[in-house]
XYZ file of C-alpha atoms in Angstrom:
482
model
C -122.319 -73.745 -54.792
C -125.265 -72.296 -56.756
C -125.763 -68.491 -56.987
C -128.846 -68.717 -54.644
C -126.631 -70.574 -51.961
C -123.821 -67.956 -52.293
C -126.240 -65.142 -51.987
C -127.780 -66.771 -48.767
C -124.223 -67.043 -47.304
C -123.415 -63.490 -48.148
C -126.722 -62.289 -46.477
C -125.819 -64.347 -43.394
C -122.332 -62.932 -43.180
C -123.537 -59.315 -43.584
C -126.145 -59.967 -40.963
C -123.643 -61.189 -38.447
C -121.281 -58.375 -39.186
C -124.029 -55.837 -38.658
C -125.063 -57.475 -35.393
C -121.436 -57.388 -34.239
C -121.063 -53.718 -35.091
C -124.601 -52.923 -33.453
C -123.307 -54.433 -30.220
C -119.989 -52.493 -30.327
C -121.947 -49.296 -31.151
C -124.363 -50.040 -28.448
C -121.583 -50.361 -25.869
C -120.011 -47.006 -26.985
C -123.354 -45.303 -27.164
C -124.220 -46.641 -23.793
C -121.019 -45.418 -22.334
C -121.347 -42.003 -23.870
C -125.002 -41.760 -22.749
C -123.689 -41.813 -19.230
C -121.448 -38.821 -19.823
C -123.984 -36.347 -18.293
C -123.892 -38.287 -15.162
C -120.187 -37.976 -15.158
C -120.076 -34.133 -15.567
C -120.065 -33.411 -11.737
C -117.139 -35.841 -11.374
C -115.139 -34.373 -14.125
C -115.789 -30.923 -12.666
C -114.559 -31.967 -9.225
C -111.512 -33.749 -10.719
C -110.596 -30.532 -12.943
C -111.081 -28.180 -9.988
C -108.855 -30.302 -7.661
C -106.301 -30.625 -10.407
C -105.918 -26.732 -10.884
C -105.239 -26.437 -7.101
C -102.693 -29.110 -7.174
C -100.382 -27.395 -9.539
C -98.158 -24.500 -8.863
C -100.095 -21.502 -10.189
C -97.005 -19.148 -10.135
C -95.757 -21.317 -13.021
C -98.874 -20.243 -14.994
C -99.458 -16.685 -13.999
C -97.783 -13.819 -12.258
C -97.289 -14.091 -8.428
C -99.996 -11.403 -7.943
C -102.634 -13.166 -9.965
C -101.616 -16.452 -8.378
C -102.323 -15.060 -4.996
C -105.659 -13.735 -6.375
C -106.569 -17.265 -7.779
C -105.669 -18.891 -4.449
C -108.339 -17.008 -2.723
C -110.969 -17.097 -5.355
C -113.954 -19.105 -4.360
C -115.299 -21.789 -6.618
C -118.675 -20.078 -6.596
C -116.788 -17.059 -8.225
C -115.446 -19.145 -11.152
C -117.275 -20.255 -14.399
C -117.287 -23.730 -15.931
C -117.748 -24.384 -19.489
C -118.551 -27.901 -20.906
C -118.938 -29.680 -24.262
C -120.221 -33.265 -23.843
C -122.231 -35.824 -25.748
C -125.807 -35.799 -24.471
C -126.770 -39.117 -25.899
C -129.549 -37.696 -28.177
C -127.960 -38.673 -31.575
C -127.737 -41.840 -33.478
C -123.867 -41.928 -33.313
C -121.417 -41.151 -30.616
C -119.784 -37.800 -31.217
C -116.244 -36.740 -30.929
C -115.023 -33.239 -30.518
C -112.244 -31.141 -32.039
C -110.675 -28.431 -30.121
C -109.183 -25.280 -31.705
C -107.278 -22.469 -29.962
C -106.158 -19.257 -31.473
C -102.592 -20.349 -31.135
C -101.487 -23.133 -33.438
C -98.919 -24.783 -31.253
C -101.112 -27.081 -29.371
C -100.329 -30.715 -29.606
C -103.859 -31.614 -28.275
C -105.394 -29.932 -31.176
C -104.724 -33.073 -33.462
C -106.613 -35.536 -31.165
C -110.360 -36.174 -31.004
C -112.021 -35.872 -27.596
C -114.961 -37.227 -25.775
C -115.524 -34.123 -23.777
C -114.085 -30.607 -23.145
C -113.956 -28.698 -19.746
C -112.829 -25.132 -19.207
C -112.650 -23.291 -15.955
C -112.417 -19.642 -15.935
C -111.135 -18.494 -12.672
C -111.678 -14.688 -13.333
C -114.918 -14.357 -15.149
C -115.145 -10.662 -14.203
C -112.121 -9.996 -16.242
C -112.060 -9.464 -20.133
C -110.726 -12.316 -22.147
C -107.024 -12.362 -22.338
C -106.467 -14.135 -18.902
C -105.504 -17.509 -17.796
C -108.001 -20.340 -18.372
C -107.812 -23.918 -17.515
C -108.686 -26.177 -20.436
C -109.105 -29.997 -20.171
C -109.889 -32.880 -22.564
C -111.665 -35.911 -21.568
C -110.786 -39.186 -23.304
C -112.953 -42.203 -22.529
C -110.803 -44.925 -24.090
C -107.460 -44.630 -22.430
C -105.960 -46.957 -19.879
C -104.024 -45.861 -16.939
C -100.580 -46.318 -18.625
C -101.637 -44.438 -21.787
C -103.214 -41.700 -19.683
C -99.971 -41.130 -17.862
C -98.010 -41.228 -21.102
C -100.150 -38.274 -22.261
C -99.480 -36.512 -18.991
C -103.042 -37.011 -17.937
C -104.871 -37.768 -14.827
C -106.461 -41.094 -14.785
C -109.992 -40.923 -13.223
C -111.071 -44.508 -13.541
C -113.514 -46.390 -16.023
C -111.012 -45.782 -18.742
C -111.424 -41.962 -18.379
C -108.449 -39.721 -18.707
C -108.342 -36.013 -17.814
C -105.747 -34.054 -19.887
C -104.840 -30.517 -19.321
C -104.384 -28.582 -22.739
C -101.034 -26.857 -23.022
C -98.892 -25.944 -26.014
C -96.798 -28.525 -27.608
C -93.456 -26.721 -26.738
C -94.629 -26.188 -23.213
C -91.961 -27.839 -20.769
C -92.881 -30.542 -18.467
C -94.727 -29.341 -15.354
C -91.874 -30.458 -12.900
C -89.370 -28.332 -14.850
C -88.466 -24.914 -14.006
C -88.559 -22.425 -16.811
C -88.290 -18.693 -16.656
C -90.956 -18.097 -19.402
C -93.167 -20.985 -18.462
C -96.297 -18.983 -17.867
C -96.097 -17.341 -21.309
C -95.127 -20.594 -23.167
C -97.894 -22.636 -21.448
C -100.643 -19.984 -21.761
C -104.243 -20.608 -22.678
C -106.029 -17.325 -22.516
C -108.940 -17.364 -24.828
C -111.909 -19.768 -25.078
C -111.380 -22.574 -27.561
C -113.550 -23.370 -30.347
C -114.991 -26.890 -29.797
C -117.125 -28.496 -32.588
C -118.225 -32.047 -33.597
C -115.442 -33.783 -35.451
C -117.768 -34.921 -38.351
C -119.606 -31.587 -38.550
C -119.221 -29.616 -41.907
C -119.775 -26.404 -39.802
C -117.511 -25.372 -37.031
C -120.336 -24.305 -34.628
C -119.375 -23.753 -31.086
C -120.496 -26.655 -28.793
C -118.614 -25.349 -25.609
C -121.172 -23.729 -23.371
C -121.029 -22.070 -19.951
C -123.169 -23.718 -17.229
C -124.383 -21.461 -14.398
C -124.406 -22.661 -10.766
C -123.151 -26.163 -11.754
C -121.280 -28.366 -9.301
C -120.493 -25.396 -7.001
C -119.377 -23.033 -9.795
C -120.992 -19.690 -10.108
C -123.317 -17.753 -12.407
C -121.994 -17.476 -15.951
C -120.584 -14.159 -16.947
C -122.817 -11.828 -18.822
C -122.177 -12.012 -22.508
C -122.789 -9.194 -25.119
C -125.673 -9.628 -27.592
C -124.631 -11.146 -30.853
C -122.608 -8.781 -33.009
C -125.178 -6.942 -35.047
C -125.622 -7.834 -38.710
C -126.300 -4.923 -40.919
C -129.925 -4.404 -41.824
C -131.215 -3.068 -45.185
C -131.382 0.242 -43.589
C -127.722 0.083 -42.530
C -126.854 -1.182 -46.005
C -128.411 1.960 -47.548
C -126.447 4.297 -45.285
C -123.161 2.593 -45.249
C -120.710 0.280 -46.829
C -120.825 -2.255 -43.922
C -122.674 -5.066 -45.835
C -120.174 -6.168 -48.197
C -116.952 -7.204 -46.322
C -114.621 -7.417 -49.327
C -111.328 -5.422 -49.279
C -112.557 -2.952 -51.994
C -115.839 -2.185 -50.272
C -114.259 -1.648 -46.964
C -111.778 0.765 -48.357
C -114.748 2.547 -49.951
C -116.272 3.027 -46.450
C -116.073 6.525 -44.824
C -112.400 7.112 -43.728
C -110.877 9.810 -41.738
C -110.976 13.028 -43.616
C -108.071 15.427 -43.933
C -109.249 19.235 -43.827
C -108.891 21.214 -47.035
C -107.406 24.216 -45.238
C -104.256 24.060 -43.140
C -104.729 23.912 -39.348
C -101.805 23.523 -36.895
C -103.863 21.804 -34.272
C -105.793 19.009 -36.021
C -106.777 16.231 -33.730
C -107.684 12.698 -34.804
C -108.718 9.459 -32.968
C -108.932 5.811 -33.613
C -111.070 3.564 -31.429
C -110.432 -0.226 -31.812
C -112.666 -2.870 -30.123
C -112.540 -6.170 -31.896
C -114.001 -8.982 -29.786
C -112.720 -12.180 -31.494
C -116.168 -14.009 -31.466
C -119.566 -13.623 -29.853
C -118.646 -15.573 -26.862
C -115.610 -13.421 -26.035
C -116.984 -10.075 -27.043
C -117.089 -8.149 -23.786
C -120.526 -7.081 -22.502
C -119.071 -3.640 -21.932
C -117.257 -3.256 -25.455
C -120.145 -1.399 -27.277
C -120.759 0.887 -24.409
C -117.048 1.629 -23.792
C -116.671 2.531 -27.632
C -119.777 4.637 -27.701
C -119.133 6.523 -24.459
C -115.386 7.068 -25.648
C -116.607 8.306 -29.023
C -119.094 10.691 -27.486
C -116.541 11.981 -24.978
C -114.105 12.687 -27.742
C -116.527 14.421 -30.045
C -118.642 16.267 -27.538
C -116.326 17.027 -24.494
C -112.945 17.181 -26.078
C -114.194 18.654 -29.403
C -112.765 16.131 -31.876
C -114.609 16.659 -35.279
C -116.776 13.735 -35.862
C -115.144 13.007 -39.249
C -111.808 12.730 -37.425
C -112.723 9.767 -35.346
C -112.431 6.431 -36.916
C -114.167 3.489 -35.129
C -113.219 -0.253 -35.715
C -115.824 -2.440 -33.928
C -116.812 -6.278 -34.022
C -117.388 -8.314 -37.122
C -119.562 -5.935 -39.172
C -118.676 -2.510 -37.638
C -122.359 -1.797 -36.846
C -122.667 0.172 -33.726
C -124.912 3.060 -32.489
C -122.178 5.554 -31.606
C -124.624 8.589 -31.221
C -126.885 6.646 -28.821
C -130.054 7.636 -30.624
C -130.924 4.127 -31.871
C -129.567 4.744 -35.422
C -126.486 2.897 -36.712
C -124.338 5.452 -38.261
C -121.818 4.859 -41.031
C -118.523 5.922 -39.381
C -117.664 2.426 -37.941
C -115.793 -0.176 -39.698
C -115.184 -3.939 -39.108
C -112.456 -4.891 -36.846
C -111.661 -8.265 -38.539
C -108.451 -7.460 -40.105
C -105.307 -5.680 -38.662
C -104.620 -4.137 -42.190
C -107.673 -1.851 -41.824
C -106.288 -0.341 -38.617
C -102.849 -0.138 -39.980
C -104.030 1.610 -43.201
C -105.965 4.113 -41.243
C -102.917 5.106 -39.205
C -100.667 5.099 -42.412
C -103.146 7.284 -44.309
C -103.428 9.735 -41.524
C -99.774 10.118 -41.056
C -98.901 10.435 -44.639
C -101.689 12.754 -45.821
C -103.015 14.608 -42.954
C -101.505 17.284 -40.685
C -101.669 15.411 -37.309
C -101.314 17.548 -34.173
C -102.622 14.846 -31.774
C -103.513 11.315 -32.498
C -105.603 9.435 -29.877
C -105.840 5.796 -30.148
C -108.065 3.697 -27.795
C -107.712 -0.095 -27.529
C -110.287 -2.394 -25.704
C -110.058 -5.899 -27.123
C -109.191 -9.569 -26.234
C -105.597 -10.172 -26.105
C -103.076 -13.057 -26.288
C -100.391 -13.397 -23.506
C -97.771 -11.907 -25.957
C -99.892 -8.627 -25.999
C -101.313 -9.235 -29.377
C -104.765 -7.989 -30.130
C -107.117 -10.469 -31.484
C -109.097 -9.013 -34.364
C -112.483 -10.586 -35.077
C -112.196 -14.295 -36.235
C -113.084 -13.486 -39.813
C -113.199 -17.043 -41.114
C -114.727 -18.547 -37.918
C -112.180 -21.526 -37.771
C -110.900 -20.604 -34.264
C -107.167 -20.103 -35.070
C -105.863 -16.578 -35.304
C -104.422 -16.102 -38.757
C -101.676 -13.379 -39.185
C -104.230 -10.924 -40.301
C -106.351 -11.649 -37.406
C -103.670 -10.468 -34.909
C -102.214 -7.074 -34.224
C -99.064 -7.617 -32.350
C -97.213 -5.166 -30.147
C -94.328 -5.015 -32.628
C -96.658 -4.251 -35.525
C -98.330 -1.532 -33.475
C -94.863 -0.037 -32.704
C -94.034 -0.071 -36.447
C -97.339 1.777 -37.121
C -96.369 4.439 -34.655
C -92.863 4.893 -35.871
C -94.242 5.772 -39.355
C -96.164 8.657 -37.646
C -93.277 10.549 -36.289
C -94.533 13.847 -37.854
C -97.324 13.865 -35.361
C -96.765 16.175 -32.455
C -98.130 13.707 -30.000
C -99.729 10.232 -30.084
C -101.645 9.203 -27.052
C -102.521 5.538 -26.463
C -105.265 4.666 -23.911
C -105.241 0.815 -23.477
C -107.851 -1.084 -21.472
C -107.067 -4.663 -22.005
C -104.828 -7.436 -20.615
C -101.039 -7.799 -21.011
C -101.086 -4.130 -22.198
C -97.652 -3.599 -20.381
C -95.980 -5.530 -23.115
C -96.848 -2.852 -25.597
C -95.657 -0.056 -23.138
C -92.343 -1.973 -22.775
C -91.758 -2.019 -26.465
C -92.742 1.648 -26.923
C -90.289 2.624 -24.238
C -87.606 0.429 -25.835
C -88.212 2.030 -29.170
C -87.794 5.487 -27.460
C -90.682 7.005 -29.308
C -90.459 10.682 -28.140
C -93.977 11.630 -29.454
C -95.893 8.677 -27.868
C -97.564 8.662 -24.501
C -99.122 5.493 -23.259
C -101.587 4.889 -20.368
C -102.303 1.204 -19.941
C -104.692 -0.747 -17.605
C -102.354 -3.633 -17.073
C -98.746 -4.728 -16.786
C -96.653 -7.320 -18.689
C -98.292 -10.180 -16.822
C -101.550 -8.565 -15.493
C -105.173 -8.653 -16.637
C -107.884 -6.001 -17.159
C -111.566 -6.180 -16.663
C -111.863 -4.114 -19.811
C -113.954 -1.455 -18.126
C -112.577 0.194 -14.887
C -109.585 1.951 -16.569
C -111.889 3.433 -19.280
C -114.422 4.481 -16.739
C -111.891 6.461 -14.900
C -110.691 8.406 -17.935
C -114.325 9.054 -18.964
C -115.105 10.830 -15.640
C -112.501 13.377 -16.547
C -113.522 16.802 -17.686
C -111.885 18.712 -20.714
C -109.148 20.294 -18.493
C -108.085 17.015 -16.711
C -104.453 16.233 -17.298
C -103.861 12.642 -18.636
C -101.199 11.776 -16.334
C -102.993 12.912 -13.294
C -106.099 10.802 -14.179
C -103.635 7.853 -14.701
C -102.096 8.400 -11.384
C -105.468 8.060 -9.665
C -105.964 4.674 -11.282
C -102.877 3.171 -9.599
C -104.966 3.144 -6.433
C -107.270 0.606 -7.837
C -105.269 -1.415 -10.375
C -101.846 -2.359 -11.603
C -101.686 0.223 -14.397
C -98.646 1.179 -16.445
C -97.603 4.147 -18.463
C -95.002 5.677 -20.627
C -94.419 9.339 -21.361
C -92.071 11.252 -23.586
C -89.098 12.866 -21.806
C -90.167 16.259 -22.966
C -93.209 18.269 -21.910
C -95.359 17.077 -24.811
C -96.759 14.232 -22.737
C -98.387 16.573 -20.238
C -101.661 17.159 -22.190
C -105.425 16.709 -21.719
C -107.325 14.307 -23.960
C -107.734 16.881 -26.672
C -103.899 17.129 -26.956
C -103.667 20.577 -25.529
C -101.083 21.307 -22.896
C -102.295 20.832 -19.249
C -103.234 24.175 -17.689
C -101.941 22.948 -14.387
C -100.149 19.718 -13.414
C -102.526 18.904 -10.405
C -105.212 16.412 -10.281
C -108.382 17.871 -11.619
C -111.430 15.707 -12.305
C-alpha cells in the first residue's frame, strides 16, 4: 500500500470515528438539553420523597411537627442543571462542609436542594438530591435512589457513615445531617464558582429568601484607614486589637462580636445589622469603651459599625478560628477583665460548630474554618480570672455549647442561647429581644421573656455573679425591667 493510500485509509477511519462520536455526543447533548423541561418533574419527585420519609429520624420531634405543617409555598428550591447552551454536556461536582459524604466522589447531572425553613438562618435541615441521567432501575436502587424513569435516578445526599433509612439509630439525625447549602460547580471548571441557584415561585415553591449583599471588598479608602486589605496572618495581627488600659481599673469590660457567614449565599441578610446594632448598644447604652469591643465579620471584616457610611477599622475578618481564639487569649492573659461579653451570630453545623468564612472557597470546612463547642469551652477555661463571661448566642444548635459549658462547670460563665441542642434559630429574634433592653435590664429577665416565643436555653453560675445587666454590673432588682 502506497503512502497516499495509507493516508486516505487513515482519513476515512478518523472521519468514521468522528461521526460516531458526534452521534453519541448528539444523543447525550439532546438528552441534557431536555433537562430544563424535566425540572418540574424532579421538583415534584423530590418534594414527595421528603414527605415519604420519617422526618423524626432527621430532625427533632418539634421541628418535625413544624415541617409537616409547612406549606410547599413556604419552602425554597435550589437547582443546578445543564441548560443546553454550551458545546459539551456538563457534569457537576457537589461539595459540602463535612467531608464524610459518599456522594461527593460522584459526578452529577443535576442537583436539587429543598429548604423547608427559609426564614431560619443556615444551620438547619436541608434536603439535598442528585440527579443521575445514566442509571438503570437496578443500579439506582443499589445507590439507595428513587428511579423516576428514562434512566433518571434521584439520590438523596447523606453522609457515608449514615445508617440505612430503615434502621433505627439514636443519633441518626446528627449523623445524617445536611445543614448548609453545598457548593456545586462544573466538574471540568478550573474555578469552583457556585452553580446552585434559588428559583422563586417555581413549581409551587415560594419566594427565595432575601440574601445579603456580597460581603464588601475593601476600597482604597478602607485600605488607607485599616489593615483589612491584606489577609495574611502577619497583617491580620497588625490590625487594631483590643487595648488594655494603662492604669488599673477593677471594672474593665470587654466584648467580642463574631458573625462569620461561611459564604455570600449563606450570609444572613440580618448579620450586618445585628452586629452593628449590638456594637452600638454596647458602646452607647452599656458604656463599653469603643477600643474594648472587637468585631469579627465576614470575609474581609469591612462593616460600618457607626452607621454613618464610613467603614471603621475596628473589624477583623472572620475567616479563621485562630483570630477569635487569640483575641480571647490575649485579653485574658494581659488585661484585667471584669466582664467579657461575647456575641455569636453565625451559620452552624449540627454538632454546634461555628462555620467561619470559607477562606479558600473550596466548600469544605477545614479545621481552621470551624470553631467547635469544645474549642470554645477551652478558650473560656483559659479565662478563669475574669469575674464574669457572658455569652449571647443567636444561632442554631446553640444548646450544644450550653450543655458543654454546664458539664465543664465553669463558675464564671453565663450563657443565653436562642436554641436548644436540636433546635434552630432565625438569627434575629433573640438578638432583637436583648437589644430592646435598657441599661438596667437584668440579663436573666430578658432571657426569661424570650422563652414565650422560642425554645431558648441558658446556663448561669451557681453564685450570684450571673445576675447582671449587659454591662456586667449587678442587677439593681431581679424583676423584669425592659
